[in-house]
Tab-separated table of C-alpha atoms and ligand atoms in Angstrom:
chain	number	residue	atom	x	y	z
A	246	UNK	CA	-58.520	17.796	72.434
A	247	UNK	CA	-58.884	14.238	71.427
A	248	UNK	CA	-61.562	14.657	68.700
A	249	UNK	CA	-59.049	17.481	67.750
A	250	UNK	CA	-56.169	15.100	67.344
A	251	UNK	CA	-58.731	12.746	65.783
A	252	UNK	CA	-59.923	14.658	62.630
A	253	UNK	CA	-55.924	16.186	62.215
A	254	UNK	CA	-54.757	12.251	61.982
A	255	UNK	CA	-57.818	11.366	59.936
A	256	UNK	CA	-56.951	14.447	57.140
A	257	UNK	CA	-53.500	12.986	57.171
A	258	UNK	CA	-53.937	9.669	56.640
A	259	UNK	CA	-54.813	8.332	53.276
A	260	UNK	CA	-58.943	6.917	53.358
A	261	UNK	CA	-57.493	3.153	52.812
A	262	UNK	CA	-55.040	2.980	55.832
A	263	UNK	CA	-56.920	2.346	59.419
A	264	UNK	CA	-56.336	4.288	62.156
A	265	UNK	CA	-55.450	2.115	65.431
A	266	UNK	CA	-56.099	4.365	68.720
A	267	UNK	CA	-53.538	2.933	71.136
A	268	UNK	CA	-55.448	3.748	74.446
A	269	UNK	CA	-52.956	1.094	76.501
A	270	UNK	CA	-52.630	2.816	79.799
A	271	UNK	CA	-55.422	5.824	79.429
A	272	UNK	CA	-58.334	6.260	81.600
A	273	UNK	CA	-61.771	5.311	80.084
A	274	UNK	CA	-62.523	8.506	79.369
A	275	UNK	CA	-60.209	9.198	77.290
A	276	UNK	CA	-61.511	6.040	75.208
A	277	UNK	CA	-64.904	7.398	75.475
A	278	UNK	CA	-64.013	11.060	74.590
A	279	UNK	CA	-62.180	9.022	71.097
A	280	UNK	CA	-65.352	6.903	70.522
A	281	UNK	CA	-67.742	9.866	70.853
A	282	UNK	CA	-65.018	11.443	68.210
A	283	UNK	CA	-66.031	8.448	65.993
A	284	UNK	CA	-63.148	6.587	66.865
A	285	UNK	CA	-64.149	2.297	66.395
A	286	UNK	CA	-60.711	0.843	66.167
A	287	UNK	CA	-58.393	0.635	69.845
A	288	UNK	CA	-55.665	-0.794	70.576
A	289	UNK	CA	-54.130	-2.414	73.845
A	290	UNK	CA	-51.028	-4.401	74.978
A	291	UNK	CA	-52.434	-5.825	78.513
A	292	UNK	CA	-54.987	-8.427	78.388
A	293	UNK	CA	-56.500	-7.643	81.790
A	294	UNK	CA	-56.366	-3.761	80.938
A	295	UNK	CA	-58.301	-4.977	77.478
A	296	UNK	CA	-60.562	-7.052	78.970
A	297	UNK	CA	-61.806	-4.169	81.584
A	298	UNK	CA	-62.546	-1.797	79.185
A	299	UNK	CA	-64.339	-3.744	76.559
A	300	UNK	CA	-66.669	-4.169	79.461
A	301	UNK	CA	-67.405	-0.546	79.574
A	302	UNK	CA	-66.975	0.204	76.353
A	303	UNK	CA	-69.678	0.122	73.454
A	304	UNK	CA	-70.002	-3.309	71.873
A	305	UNK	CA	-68.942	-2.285	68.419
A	306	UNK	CA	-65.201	-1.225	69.390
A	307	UNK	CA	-62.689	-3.198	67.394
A	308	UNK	CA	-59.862	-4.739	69.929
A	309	UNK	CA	-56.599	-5.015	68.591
A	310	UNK	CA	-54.111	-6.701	70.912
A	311	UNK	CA	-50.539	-4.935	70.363
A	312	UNK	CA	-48.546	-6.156	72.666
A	313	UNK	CA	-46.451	-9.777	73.596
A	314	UNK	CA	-49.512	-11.695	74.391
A	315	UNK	CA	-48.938	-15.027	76.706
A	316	UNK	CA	-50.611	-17.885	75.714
A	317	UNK	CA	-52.498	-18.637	78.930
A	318	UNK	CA	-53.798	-15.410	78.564
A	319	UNK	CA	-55.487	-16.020	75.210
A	320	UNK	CA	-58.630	-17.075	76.526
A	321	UNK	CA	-59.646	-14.040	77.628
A	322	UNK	CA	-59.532	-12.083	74.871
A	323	UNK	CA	-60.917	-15.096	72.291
A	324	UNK	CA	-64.666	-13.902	72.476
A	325	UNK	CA	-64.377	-10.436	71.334
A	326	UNK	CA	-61.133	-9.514	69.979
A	327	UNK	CA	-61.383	-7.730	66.458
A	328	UNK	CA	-57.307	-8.520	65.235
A	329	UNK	CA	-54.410	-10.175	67.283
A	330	UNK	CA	-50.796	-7.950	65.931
A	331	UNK	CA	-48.507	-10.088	68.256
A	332	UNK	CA	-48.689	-13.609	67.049
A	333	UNK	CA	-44.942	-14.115	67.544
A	334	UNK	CA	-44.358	-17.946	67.508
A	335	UNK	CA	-46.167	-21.430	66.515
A	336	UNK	CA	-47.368	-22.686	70.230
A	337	UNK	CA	-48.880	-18.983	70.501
A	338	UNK	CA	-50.718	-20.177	67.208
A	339	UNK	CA	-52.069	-23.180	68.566
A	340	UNK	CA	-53.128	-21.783	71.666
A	341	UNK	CA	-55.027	-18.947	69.605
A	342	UNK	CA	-56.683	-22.076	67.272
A	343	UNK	CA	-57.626	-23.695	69.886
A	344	UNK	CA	-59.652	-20.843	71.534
A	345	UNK	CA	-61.093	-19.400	68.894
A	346	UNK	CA	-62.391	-22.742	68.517
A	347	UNK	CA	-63.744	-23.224	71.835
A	348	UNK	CA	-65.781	-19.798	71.460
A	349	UNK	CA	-66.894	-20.628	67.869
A	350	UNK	CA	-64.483	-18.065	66.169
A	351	UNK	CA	-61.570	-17.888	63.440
A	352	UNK	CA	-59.733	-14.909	65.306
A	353	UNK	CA	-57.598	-12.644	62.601
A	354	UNK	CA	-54.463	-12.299	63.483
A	355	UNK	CA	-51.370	-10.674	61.994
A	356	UNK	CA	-47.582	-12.556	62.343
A	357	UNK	CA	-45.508	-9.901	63.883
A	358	UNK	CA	-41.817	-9.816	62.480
A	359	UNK	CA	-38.577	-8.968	64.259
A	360	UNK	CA	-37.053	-5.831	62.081
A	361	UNK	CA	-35.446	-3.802	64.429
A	362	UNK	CA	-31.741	-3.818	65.557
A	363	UNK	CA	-32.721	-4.297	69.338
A	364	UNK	CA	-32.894	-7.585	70.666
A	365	UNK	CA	-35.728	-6.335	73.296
A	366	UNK	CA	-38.472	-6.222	70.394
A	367	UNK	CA	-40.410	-9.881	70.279
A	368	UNK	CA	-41.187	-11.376	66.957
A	369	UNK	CA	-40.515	-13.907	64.033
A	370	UNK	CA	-37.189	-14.084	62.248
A	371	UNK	CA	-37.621	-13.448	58.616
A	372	UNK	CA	-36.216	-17.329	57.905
A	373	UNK	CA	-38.796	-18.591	60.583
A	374	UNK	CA	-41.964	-16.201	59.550
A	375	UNK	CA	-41.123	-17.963	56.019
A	376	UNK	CA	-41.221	-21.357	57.633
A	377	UNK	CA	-44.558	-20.995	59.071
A	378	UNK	CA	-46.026	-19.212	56.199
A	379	UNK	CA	-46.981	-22.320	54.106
A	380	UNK	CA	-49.905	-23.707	53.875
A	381	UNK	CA	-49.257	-27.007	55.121
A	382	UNK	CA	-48.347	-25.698	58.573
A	383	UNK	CA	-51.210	-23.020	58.218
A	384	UNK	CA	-53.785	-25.993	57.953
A	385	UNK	CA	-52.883	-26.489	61.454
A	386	UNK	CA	-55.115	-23.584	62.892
A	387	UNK	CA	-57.984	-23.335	60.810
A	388	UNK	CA	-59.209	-20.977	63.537
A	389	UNK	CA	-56.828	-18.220	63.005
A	390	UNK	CA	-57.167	-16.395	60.167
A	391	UNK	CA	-53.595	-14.839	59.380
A	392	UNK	CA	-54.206	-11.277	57.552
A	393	UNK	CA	-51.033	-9.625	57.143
A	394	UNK	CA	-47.910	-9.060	59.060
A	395	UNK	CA	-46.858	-6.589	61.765
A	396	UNK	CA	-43.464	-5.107	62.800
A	397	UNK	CA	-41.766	-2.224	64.974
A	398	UNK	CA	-38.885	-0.145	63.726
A	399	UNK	CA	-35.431	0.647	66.259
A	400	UNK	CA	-36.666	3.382	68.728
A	401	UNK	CA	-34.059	5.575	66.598
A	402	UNK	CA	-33.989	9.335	65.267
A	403	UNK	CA	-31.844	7.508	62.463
A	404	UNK	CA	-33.910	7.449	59.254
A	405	UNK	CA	-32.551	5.706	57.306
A	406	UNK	CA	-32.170	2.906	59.681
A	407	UNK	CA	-35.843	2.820	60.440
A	408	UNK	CA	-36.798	2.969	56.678
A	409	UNK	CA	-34.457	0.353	56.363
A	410	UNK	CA	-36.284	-1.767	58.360
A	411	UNK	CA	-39.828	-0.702	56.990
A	412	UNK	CA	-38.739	-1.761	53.490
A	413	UNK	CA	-37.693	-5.166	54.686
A	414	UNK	CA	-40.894	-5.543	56.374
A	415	UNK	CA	-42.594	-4.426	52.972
A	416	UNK	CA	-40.817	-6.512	50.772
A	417	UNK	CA	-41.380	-9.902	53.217
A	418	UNK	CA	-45.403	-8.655	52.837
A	419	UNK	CA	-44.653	-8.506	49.268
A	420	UNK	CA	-43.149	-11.543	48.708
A	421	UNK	CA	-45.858	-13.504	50.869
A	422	UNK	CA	-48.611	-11.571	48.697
A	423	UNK	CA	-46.800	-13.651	45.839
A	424	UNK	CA	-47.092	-17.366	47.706
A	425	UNK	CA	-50.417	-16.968	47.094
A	426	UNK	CA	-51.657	-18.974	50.312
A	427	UNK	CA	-54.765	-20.482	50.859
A	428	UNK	CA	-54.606	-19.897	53.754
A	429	UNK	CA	-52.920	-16.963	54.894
A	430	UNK	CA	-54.643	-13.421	53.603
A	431	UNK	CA	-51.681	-10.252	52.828
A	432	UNK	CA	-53.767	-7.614	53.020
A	433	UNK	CA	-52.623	-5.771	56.474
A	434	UNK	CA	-49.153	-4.582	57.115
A	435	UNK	CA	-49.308	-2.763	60.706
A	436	UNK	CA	-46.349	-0.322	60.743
A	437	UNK	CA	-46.079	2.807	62.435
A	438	UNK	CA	-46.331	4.537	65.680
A	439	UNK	CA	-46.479	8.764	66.808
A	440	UNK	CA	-43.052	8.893	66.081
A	441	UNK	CA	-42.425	7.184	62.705
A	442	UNK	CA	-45.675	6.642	60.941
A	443	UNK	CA	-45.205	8.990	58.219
A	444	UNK	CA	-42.146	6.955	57.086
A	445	UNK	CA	-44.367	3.747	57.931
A	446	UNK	CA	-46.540	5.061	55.212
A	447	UNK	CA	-44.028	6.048	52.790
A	448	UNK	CA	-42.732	2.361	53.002
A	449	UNK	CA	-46.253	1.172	51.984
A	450	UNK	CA	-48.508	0.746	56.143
A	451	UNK	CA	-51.538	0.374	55.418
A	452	UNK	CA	-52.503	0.530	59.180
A	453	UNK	CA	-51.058	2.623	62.393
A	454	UNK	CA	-50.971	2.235	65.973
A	455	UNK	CA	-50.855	5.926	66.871
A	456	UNK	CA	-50.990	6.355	70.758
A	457	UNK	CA	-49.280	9.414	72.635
A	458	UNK	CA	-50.107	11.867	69.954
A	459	UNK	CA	-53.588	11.133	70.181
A	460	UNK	CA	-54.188	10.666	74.031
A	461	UNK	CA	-51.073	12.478	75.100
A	462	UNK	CA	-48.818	11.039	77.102
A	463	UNK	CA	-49.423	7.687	78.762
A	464	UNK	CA	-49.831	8.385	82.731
B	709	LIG	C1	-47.549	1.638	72.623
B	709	LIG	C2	-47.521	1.030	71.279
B	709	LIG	C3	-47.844	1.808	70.151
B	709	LIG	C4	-48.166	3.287	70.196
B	709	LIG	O1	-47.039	4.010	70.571
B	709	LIG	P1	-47.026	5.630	70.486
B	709	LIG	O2	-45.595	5.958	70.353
B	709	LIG	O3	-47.621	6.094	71.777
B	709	LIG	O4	-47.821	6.015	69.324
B	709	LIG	C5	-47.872	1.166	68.918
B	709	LIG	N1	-47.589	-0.150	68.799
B	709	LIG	C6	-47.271	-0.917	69.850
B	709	LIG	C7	-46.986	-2.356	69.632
B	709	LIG	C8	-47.221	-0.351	71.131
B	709	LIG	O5	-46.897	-1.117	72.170
């Protein structure tokens, strides 16, 4: 059933956007049933839950952390983690520089942006992602590697409001690309879940964080 829902996604999705297998939640199985499917890339939004299944999982998984991360948790995903989406604020920054450097690492990392209309979703204003994005606060963290920019669209059946917020999230990518940083890399923009990735991709994602329509739903 996975591998089923695998190949579908994989026929779907244009060759230069990655597939992110949110497994948050699902039993190990189900991760190993993906992996056997070819599956590399997972994602999770629970350190501890992360940190568990790396252990049993093959050593050439890619980790993506999805979720709010807390900065004394940090240090427990600095060895291994493939590509932080969640970097939401400047101490969270620090605290990631500062154990990537204590492992030996510069840990890629995306800045997640606050697009939708709900105050619940965590994430950088535009005016403050813009604040951080120069290179004279980037020199800061020379262990963090900042790749591209995240975001998450209203939990809406309204379309035009969640395009709406794609595009801004698109043209903020854009307009980064154009700063030209030294030290900041636009070449990821994370958009798109089950429910809204096809509009994610229309508005220019070039990766996805599909969960429940590839495990099912989350038990
Ligand atoms: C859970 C989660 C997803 C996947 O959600 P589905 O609707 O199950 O595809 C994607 N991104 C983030 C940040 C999540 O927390």
């Amino acid at each position: 059933m996975i591998a089923d829902r695998l190949s579908h996604y994989r026929s779907v999705l244009p060759p230069e956007v990655t597939l992110v297998a949110v497994s948050k939640f699902q039993p190990i199985e189900a991760l190993h049933e993906a992996y056997a499917a070819g599956q590399r890339d997972f994602g999770e939004n629970r350190v501890q839950e992360m940190c568990d299944k790396q252990g049993l999982m093959p050593s050439d998984v890619r980790w993506h952390q999805i979720g709010h991360l807390q900065r004394n948790k940090v240090k427990y995903i600095a060895p291994f983690v493939h590509l932080i989406h969640s970097v939401d604020s400047e101490a969270l920054l620090d605290e990631i520089n500062r154990q990537a450097e204590k492992v030996g690492r510069v840990i890629p990392c995306l800045l997640q942006v606050h697009i939708a209309r709900e105050d619940s979703k965590f994430g950088l204003s535009p005016a403050e992602l813009l604040e951080l994005c120069t290179d004279r606060q980037l020199q800061h963290y020379p262990h963090v590697h900042i790749q591209g920019l995240m975001g998450m669209a209203s939990f809406t059946d309204n379309q035009q409001v969640v395009r709406g917020e794609f595009d801004q999230l698109k043209r903020l990518f854009d307009q980064l690309q154009q700063f030209a940083l030294q030290r900041a890399d636009m070449r990821i923009l994370s958009m798109g879940m089950s429910d809204d990735f096809p509009l994610a991709l229309a508005c220019g994602s070039n990766m996805v964080r599909i969960g429940s329509r590839i495990f099912g739903r989350r038990g």
